[in-house]
PDB file of C-alpha atoms in Angstrom:
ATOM      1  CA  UNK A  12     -35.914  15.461 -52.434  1.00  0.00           C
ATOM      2  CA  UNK A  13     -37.027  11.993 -54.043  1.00  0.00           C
ATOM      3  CA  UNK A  14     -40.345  11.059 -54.233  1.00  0.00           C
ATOM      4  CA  UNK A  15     -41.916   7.896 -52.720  1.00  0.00           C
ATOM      5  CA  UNK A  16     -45.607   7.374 -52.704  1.00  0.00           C
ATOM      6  CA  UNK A  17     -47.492   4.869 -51.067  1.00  0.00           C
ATOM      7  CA  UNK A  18     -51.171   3.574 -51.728  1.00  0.00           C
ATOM      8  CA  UNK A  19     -53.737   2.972 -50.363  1.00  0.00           C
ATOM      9  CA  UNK A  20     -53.511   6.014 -47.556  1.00  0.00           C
ATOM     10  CA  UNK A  21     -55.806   4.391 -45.547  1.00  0.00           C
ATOM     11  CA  UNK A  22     -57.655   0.655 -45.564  1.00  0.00           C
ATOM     12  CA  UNK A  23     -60.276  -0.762 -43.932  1.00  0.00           C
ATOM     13  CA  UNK A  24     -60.769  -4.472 -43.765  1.00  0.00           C
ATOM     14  CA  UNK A  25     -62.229  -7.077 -42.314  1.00  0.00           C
ATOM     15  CA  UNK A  26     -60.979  -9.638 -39.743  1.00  0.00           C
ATOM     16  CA  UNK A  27     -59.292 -12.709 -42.119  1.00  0.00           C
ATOM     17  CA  UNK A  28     -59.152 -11.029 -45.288  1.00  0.00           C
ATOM     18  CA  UNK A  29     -55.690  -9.831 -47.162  1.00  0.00           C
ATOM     19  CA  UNK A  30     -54.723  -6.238 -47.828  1.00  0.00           C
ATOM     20  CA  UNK A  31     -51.689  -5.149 -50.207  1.00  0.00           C
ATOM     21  CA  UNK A  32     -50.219  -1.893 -49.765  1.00  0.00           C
ATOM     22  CA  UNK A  33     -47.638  -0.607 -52.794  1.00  0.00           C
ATOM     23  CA  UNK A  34     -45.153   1.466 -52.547  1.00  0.00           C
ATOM     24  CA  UNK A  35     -43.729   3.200 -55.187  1.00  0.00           C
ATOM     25  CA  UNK A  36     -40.376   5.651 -56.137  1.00  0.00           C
ATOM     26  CA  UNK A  37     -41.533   7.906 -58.706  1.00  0.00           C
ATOM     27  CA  UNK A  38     -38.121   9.870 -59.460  1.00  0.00           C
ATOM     28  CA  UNK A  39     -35.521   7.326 -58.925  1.00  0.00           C
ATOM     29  CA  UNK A  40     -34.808   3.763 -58.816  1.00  0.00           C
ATOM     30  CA  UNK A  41     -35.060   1.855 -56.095  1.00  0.00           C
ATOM     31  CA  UNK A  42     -33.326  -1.720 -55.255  1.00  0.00           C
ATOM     32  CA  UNK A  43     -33.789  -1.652 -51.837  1.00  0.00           C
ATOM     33  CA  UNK A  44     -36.913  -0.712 -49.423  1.00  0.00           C
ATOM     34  CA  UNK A  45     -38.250  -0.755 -46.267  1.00  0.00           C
ATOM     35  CA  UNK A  46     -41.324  -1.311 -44.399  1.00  0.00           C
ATOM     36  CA  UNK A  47     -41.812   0.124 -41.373  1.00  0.00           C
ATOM     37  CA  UNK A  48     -45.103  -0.404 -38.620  1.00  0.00           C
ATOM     38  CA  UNK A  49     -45.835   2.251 -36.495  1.00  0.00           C
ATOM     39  CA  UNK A  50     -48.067   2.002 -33.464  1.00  0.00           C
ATOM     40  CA  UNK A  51     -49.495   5.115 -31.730  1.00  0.00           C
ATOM     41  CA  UNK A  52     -47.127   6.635 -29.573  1.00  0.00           C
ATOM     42  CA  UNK A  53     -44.351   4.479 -30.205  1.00  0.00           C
ATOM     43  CA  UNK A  54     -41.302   4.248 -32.128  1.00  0.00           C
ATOM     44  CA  UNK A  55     -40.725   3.265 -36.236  1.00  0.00           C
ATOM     45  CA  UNK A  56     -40.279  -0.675 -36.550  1.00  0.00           C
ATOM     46  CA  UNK A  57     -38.352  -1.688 -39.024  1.00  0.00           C
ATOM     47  CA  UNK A  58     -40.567  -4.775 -40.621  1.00  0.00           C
ATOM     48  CA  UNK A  59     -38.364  -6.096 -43.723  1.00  0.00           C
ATOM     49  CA  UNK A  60     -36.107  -5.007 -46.188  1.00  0.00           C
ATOM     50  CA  UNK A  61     -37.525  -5.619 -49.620  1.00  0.00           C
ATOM     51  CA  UNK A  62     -34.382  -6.640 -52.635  1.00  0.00           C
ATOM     52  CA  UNK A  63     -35.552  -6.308 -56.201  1.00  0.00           C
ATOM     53  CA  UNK A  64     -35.768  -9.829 -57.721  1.00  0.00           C
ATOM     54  CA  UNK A  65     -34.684 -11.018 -54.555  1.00  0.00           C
ATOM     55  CA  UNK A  66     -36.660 -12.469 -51.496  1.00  0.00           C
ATOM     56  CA  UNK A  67     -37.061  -9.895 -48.710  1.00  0.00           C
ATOM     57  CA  UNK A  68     -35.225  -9.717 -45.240  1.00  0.00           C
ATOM     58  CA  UNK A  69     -37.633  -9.775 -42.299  1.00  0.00           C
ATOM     59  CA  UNK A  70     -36.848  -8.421 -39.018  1.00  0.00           C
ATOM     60  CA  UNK A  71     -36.889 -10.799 -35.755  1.00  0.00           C
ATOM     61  CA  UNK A  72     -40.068 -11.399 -34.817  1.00  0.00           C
ATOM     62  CA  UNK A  73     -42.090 -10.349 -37.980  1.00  0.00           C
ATOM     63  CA  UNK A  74     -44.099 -13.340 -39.757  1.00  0.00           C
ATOM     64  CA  UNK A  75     -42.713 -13.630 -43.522  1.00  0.00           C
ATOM     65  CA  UNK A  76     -45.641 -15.742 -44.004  1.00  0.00           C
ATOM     66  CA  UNK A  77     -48.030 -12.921 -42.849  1.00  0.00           C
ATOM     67  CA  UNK A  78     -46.114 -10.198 -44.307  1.00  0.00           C
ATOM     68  CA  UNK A  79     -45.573 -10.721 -47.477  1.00  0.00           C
ATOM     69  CA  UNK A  80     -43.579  -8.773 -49.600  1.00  0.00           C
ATOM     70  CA  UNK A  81     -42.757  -8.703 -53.492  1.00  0.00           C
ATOM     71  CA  UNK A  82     -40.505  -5.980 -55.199  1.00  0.00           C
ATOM     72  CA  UNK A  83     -40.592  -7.007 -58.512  1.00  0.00           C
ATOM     73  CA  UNK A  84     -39.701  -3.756 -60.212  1.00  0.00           C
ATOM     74  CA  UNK A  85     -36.960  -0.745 -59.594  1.00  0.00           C
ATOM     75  CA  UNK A  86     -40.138   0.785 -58.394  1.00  0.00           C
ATOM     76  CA  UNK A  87     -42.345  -1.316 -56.752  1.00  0.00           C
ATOM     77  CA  UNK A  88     -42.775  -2.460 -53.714  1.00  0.00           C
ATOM     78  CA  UNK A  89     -45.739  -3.972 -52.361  1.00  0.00           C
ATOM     79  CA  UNK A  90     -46.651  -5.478 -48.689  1.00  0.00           C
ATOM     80  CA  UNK A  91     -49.407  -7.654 -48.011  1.00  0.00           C
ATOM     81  CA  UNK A  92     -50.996  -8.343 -45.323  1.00  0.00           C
ATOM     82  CA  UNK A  93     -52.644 -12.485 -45.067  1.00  0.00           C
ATOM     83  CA  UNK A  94     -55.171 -12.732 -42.779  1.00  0.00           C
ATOM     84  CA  UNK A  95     -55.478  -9.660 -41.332  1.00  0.00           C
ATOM     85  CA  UNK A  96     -56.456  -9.306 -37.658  1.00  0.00           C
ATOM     86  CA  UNK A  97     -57.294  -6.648 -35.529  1.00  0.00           C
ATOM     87  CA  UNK A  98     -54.038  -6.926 -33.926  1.00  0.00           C
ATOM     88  CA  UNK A  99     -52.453  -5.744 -37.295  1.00  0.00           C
ATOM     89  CA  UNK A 100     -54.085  -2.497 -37.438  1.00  0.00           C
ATOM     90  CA  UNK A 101     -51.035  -0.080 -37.224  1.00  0.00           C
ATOM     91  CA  UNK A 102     -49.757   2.534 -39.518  1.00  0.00           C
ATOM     92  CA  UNK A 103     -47.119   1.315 -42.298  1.00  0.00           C
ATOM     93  CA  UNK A 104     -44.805   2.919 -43.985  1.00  0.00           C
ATOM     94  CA  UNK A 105     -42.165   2.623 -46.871  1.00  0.00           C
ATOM     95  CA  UNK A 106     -38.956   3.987 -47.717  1.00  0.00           C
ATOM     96  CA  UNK A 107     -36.535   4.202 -50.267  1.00  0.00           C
ATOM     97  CA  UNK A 108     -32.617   4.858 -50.427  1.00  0.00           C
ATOM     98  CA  UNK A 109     -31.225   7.317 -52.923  1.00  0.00           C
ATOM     99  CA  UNK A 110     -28.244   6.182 -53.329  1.00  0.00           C
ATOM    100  CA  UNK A 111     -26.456   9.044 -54.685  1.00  0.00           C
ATOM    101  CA  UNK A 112     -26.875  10.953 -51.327  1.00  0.00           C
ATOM    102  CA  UNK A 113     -27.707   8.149 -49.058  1.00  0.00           C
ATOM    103  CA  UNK A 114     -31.009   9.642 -47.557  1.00  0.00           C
ATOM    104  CA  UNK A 115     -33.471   7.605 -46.886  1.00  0.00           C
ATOM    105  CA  UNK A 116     -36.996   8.888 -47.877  1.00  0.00           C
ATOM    106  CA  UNK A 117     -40.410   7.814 -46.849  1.00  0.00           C
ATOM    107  CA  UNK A 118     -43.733   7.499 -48.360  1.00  0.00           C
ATOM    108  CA  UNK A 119     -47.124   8.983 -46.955  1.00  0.00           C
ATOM    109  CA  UNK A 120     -48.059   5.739 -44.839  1.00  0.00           C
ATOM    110  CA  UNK A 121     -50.449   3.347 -45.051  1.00  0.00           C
ATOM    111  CA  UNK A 122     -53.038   2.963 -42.048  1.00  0.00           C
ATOM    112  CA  UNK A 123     -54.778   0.005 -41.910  1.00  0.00           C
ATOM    113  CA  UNK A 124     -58.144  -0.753 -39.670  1.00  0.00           C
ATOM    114  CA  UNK A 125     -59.064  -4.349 -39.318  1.00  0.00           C
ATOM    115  CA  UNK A 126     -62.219  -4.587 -37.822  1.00  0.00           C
TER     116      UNK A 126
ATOM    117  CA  UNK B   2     -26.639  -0.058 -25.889  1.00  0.00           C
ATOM    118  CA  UNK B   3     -28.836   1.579 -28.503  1.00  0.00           C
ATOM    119  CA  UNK B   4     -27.570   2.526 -31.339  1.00  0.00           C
ATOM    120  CA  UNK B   5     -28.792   5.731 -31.336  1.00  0.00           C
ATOM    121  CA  UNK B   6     -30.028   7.676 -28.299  1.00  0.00           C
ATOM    122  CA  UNK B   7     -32.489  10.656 -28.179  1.00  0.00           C
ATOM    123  CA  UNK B   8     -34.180  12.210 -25.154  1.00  0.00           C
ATOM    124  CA  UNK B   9     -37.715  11.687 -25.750  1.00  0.00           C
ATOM    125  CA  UNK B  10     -38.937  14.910 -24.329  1.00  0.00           C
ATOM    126  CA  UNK B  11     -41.048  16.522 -24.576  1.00  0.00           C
ATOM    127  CA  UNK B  12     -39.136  19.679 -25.081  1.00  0.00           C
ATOM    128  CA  UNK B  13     -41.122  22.880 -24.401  1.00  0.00           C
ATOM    129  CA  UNK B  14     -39.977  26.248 -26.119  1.00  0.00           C
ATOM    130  CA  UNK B  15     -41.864  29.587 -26.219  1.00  0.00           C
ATOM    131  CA  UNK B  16     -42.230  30.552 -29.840  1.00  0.00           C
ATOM    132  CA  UNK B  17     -39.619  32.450 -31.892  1.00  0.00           C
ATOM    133  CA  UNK B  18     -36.906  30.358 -29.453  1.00  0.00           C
ATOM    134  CA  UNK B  19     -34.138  28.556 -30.376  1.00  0.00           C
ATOM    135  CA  UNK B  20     -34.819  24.689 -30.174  1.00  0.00           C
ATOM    136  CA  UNK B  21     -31.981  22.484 -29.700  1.00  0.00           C
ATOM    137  CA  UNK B  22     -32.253  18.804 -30.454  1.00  0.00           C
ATOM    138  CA  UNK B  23     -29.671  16.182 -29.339  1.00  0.00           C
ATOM    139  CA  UNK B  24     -28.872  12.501 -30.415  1.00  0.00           C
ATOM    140  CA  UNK B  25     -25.980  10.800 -29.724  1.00  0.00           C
ATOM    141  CA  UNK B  26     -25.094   7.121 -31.362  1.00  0.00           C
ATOM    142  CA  UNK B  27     -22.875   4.355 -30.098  1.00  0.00           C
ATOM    143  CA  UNK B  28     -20.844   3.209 -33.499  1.00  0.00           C
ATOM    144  CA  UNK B  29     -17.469   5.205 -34.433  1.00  0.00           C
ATOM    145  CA  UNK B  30     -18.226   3.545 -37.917  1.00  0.00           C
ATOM    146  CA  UNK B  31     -21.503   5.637 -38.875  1.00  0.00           C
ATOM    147  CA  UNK B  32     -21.061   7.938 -41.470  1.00  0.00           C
ATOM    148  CA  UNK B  33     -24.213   9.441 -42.437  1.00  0.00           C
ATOM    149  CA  UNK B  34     -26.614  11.326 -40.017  1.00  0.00           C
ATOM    150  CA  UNK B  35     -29.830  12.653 -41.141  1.00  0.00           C
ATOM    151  CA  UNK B  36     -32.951  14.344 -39.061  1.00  0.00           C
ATOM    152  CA  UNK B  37     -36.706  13.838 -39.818  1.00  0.00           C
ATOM    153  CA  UNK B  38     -39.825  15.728 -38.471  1.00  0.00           C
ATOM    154  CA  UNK B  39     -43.241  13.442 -37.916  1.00  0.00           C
ATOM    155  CA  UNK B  40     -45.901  15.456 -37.262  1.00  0.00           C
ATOM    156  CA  UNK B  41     -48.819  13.681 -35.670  1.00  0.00           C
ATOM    157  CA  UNK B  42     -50.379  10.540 -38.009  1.00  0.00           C
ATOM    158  CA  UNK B  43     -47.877  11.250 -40.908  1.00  0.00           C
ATOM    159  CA  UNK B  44     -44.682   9.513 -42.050  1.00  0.00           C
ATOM    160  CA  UNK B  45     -41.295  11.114 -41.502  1.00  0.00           C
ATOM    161  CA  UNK B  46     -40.082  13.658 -43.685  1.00  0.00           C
ATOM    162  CA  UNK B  47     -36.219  14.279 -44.344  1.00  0.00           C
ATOM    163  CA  UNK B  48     -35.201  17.819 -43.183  1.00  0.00           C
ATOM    164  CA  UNK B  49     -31.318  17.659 -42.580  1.00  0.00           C
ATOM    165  CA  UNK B  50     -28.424  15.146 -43.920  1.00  0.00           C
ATOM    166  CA  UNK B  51     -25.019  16.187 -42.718  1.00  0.00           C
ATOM    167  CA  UNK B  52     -22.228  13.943 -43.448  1.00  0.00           C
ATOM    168  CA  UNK B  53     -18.942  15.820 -41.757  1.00  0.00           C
ATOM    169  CA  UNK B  54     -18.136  17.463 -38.839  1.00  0.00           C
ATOM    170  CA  UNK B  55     -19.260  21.214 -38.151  1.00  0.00           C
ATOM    171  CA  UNK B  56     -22.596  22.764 -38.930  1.00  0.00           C
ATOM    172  CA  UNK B  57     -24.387  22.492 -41.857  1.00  0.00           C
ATOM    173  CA  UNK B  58     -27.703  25.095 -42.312  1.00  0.00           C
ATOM    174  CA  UNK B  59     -30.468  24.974 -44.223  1.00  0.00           C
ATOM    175  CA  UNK B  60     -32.892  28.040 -43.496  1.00  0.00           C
ATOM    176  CA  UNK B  61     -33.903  28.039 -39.707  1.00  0.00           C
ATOM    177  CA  UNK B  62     -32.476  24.446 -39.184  1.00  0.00           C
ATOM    178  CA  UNK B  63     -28.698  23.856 -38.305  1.00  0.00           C
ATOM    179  CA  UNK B  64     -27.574  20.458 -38.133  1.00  0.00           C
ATOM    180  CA  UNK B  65     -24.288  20.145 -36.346  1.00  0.00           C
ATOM    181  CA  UNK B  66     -22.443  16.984 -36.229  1.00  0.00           C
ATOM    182  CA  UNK B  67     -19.327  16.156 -33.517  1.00  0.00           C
ATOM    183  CA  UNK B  68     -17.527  12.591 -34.756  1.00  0.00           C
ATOM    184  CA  UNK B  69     -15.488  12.725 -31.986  1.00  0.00           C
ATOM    185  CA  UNK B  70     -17.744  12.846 -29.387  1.00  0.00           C
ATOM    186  CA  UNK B  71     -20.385  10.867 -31.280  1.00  0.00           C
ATOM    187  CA  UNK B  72     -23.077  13.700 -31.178  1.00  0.00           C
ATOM    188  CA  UNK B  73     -24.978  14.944 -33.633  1.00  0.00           C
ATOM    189  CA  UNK B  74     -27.999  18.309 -32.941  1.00  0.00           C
ATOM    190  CA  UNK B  75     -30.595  20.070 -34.465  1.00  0.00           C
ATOM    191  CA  UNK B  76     -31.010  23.581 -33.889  1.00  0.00           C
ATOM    192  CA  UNK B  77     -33.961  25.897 -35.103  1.00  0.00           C
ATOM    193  CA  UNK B  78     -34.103  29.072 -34.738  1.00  0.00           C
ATOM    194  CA  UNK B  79     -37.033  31.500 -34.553  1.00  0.00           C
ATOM    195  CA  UNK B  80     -39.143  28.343 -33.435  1.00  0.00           C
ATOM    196  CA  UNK B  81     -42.553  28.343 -34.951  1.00  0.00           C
ATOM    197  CA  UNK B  82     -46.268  26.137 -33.527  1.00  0.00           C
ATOM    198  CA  UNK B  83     -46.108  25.044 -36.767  1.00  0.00           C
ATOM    199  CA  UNK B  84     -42.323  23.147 -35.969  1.00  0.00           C
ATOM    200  CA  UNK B  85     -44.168  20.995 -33.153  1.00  0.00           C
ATOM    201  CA  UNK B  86     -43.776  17.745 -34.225  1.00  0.00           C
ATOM    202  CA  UNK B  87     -41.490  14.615 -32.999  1.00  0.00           C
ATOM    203  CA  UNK B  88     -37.895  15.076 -34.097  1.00  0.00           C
ATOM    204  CA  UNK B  89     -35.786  11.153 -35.168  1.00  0.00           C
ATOM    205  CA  UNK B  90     -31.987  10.807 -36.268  1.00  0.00           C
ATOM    206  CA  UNK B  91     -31.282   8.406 -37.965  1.00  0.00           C
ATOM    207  CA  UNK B  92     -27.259   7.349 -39.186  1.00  0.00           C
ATOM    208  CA  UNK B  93     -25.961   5.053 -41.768  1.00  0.00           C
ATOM    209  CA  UNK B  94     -22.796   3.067 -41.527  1.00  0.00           C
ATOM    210  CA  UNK B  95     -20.349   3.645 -44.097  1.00  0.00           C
ATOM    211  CA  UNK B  96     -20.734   2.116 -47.541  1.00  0.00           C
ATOM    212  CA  UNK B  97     -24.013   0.031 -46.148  1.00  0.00           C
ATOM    213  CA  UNK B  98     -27.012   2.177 -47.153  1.00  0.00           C
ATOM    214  CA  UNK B  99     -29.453  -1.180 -46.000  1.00  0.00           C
ATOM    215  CA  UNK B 100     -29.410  -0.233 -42.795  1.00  0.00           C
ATOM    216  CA  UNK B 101     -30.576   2.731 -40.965  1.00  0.00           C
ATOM    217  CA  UNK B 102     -30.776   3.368 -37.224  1.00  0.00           C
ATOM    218  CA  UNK B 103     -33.570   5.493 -35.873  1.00  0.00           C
ATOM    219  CA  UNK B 104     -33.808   6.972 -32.486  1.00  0.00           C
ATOM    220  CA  UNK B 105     -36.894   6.969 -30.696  1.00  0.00           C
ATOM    221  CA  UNK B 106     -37.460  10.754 -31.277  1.00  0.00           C
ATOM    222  CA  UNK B 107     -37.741  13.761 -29.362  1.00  0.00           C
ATOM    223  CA  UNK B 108     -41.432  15.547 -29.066  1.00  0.00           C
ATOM    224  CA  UNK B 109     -40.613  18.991 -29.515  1.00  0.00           C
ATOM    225  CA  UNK B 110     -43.730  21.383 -28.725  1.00  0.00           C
ATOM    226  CA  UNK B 111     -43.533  25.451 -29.700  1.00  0.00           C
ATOM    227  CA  UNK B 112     -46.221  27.580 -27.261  1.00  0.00           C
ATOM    228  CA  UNK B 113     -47.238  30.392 -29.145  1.00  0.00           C
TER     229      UNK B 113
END
């Protein structure tokens, strides 16, 4: 299957400060990815859908000021987080279409702790 | 109505059992179905993509997909401790690969 690799695995911040997370397709190109948050025990939320040289779609509810998102390559995604509070600790996660089978394929995750 | 449905589980089944996995999903217009395994504190990973109705196999995992009915399983056979892990479909509407629909899973748990 394609590749998609995420980085950092796992961040620790403090309250207020900004964190970027990229996400990256290393076999294939990419015009469209996801984010995803994922809070213990619960279900995937979709966060955004990130466009190459396009602005991103957010999802009802997220902050596009808070979130924000650049995909400024075929390959590159990246998410950062503004102002990070403890609230946004969760476990985010990327994903890429290959479009010549349609599957959707995720990276490792990113977990952030904001203390 | 969500758009697609799984039992949450967990489902308990005595190692070297068949497992059988079920999702159903609410539009006639989805054309791609695909199942992923998330173990504990890691991402999904693809295992299945089926695309047509019937089964479709791939080593101890059969994917079987009924249009009609709007139902698509996971089977796997000779269940193994090491398949514990929460099972999500996920479909695709035709020709709109920007959005996919994810089930809430199904915990599936093999005692050895």
């Amino acid at each position: 299957g394609a590749v998609v690799s995420q980085h950092p695995s796992w961040v620790i911040c403090k309250s207020g400060t900004s964190v970027k997370i990229e996400c990256r397709s290393l076999d294939f190109q990419a015009t469209t990815m996801f984010w995803y948050r994922q809070f213990p025990k619960q279900s995937l939320m979709l966060m955004a859908t990130s466009n190459e040289g396009s602005k991103a779609t957010y999802e009802q509810g997220v902050e596009k000021d808070k979130f924000l998102i650049n995909h400024a390559s075929l390959t590159l995604s990246t998410l950062t987080v503004t102002s990070a509070h403890p609230e946004d600790s969760s476990f985010y996660i990327c994903s890429a279409t290959l479009l010549v089978t349609g599957e959707l394929f995720f990276g490792e995750g990113s977990r952030l702790t904001v203390l | 109505q969500k758009e697609v449905e799984q039992n949450s589980g967990p489902l308990s089944v005595p190692e070297g059992a068949i497992a059988s996995l079920n999702c159903t999903y609410s539009d006639r217009g989805s054309q791609s179905f695909f199942w992923y395994r998330q173990y504990s504190g890691k991402s999904p990973e693809l295992i299945m993509s089926i695309y047509s109705n019937g089964d479709k196999e791939d080593g101890r995992f059969t994917a079987q997909l009924n249009k009609a009915s709007q139902y698509v399983s996971l089977l796997i056979r000779d269940s193994q401790p090491s398949d514990s892990a929460t099972y999500l479909c996920a479909v695709n509407k035709e020709g709109n690969f920007n959005k996919f629909y994810f089930g809430s899973g199904t915990k599936l748990n093999v005692k050895p």
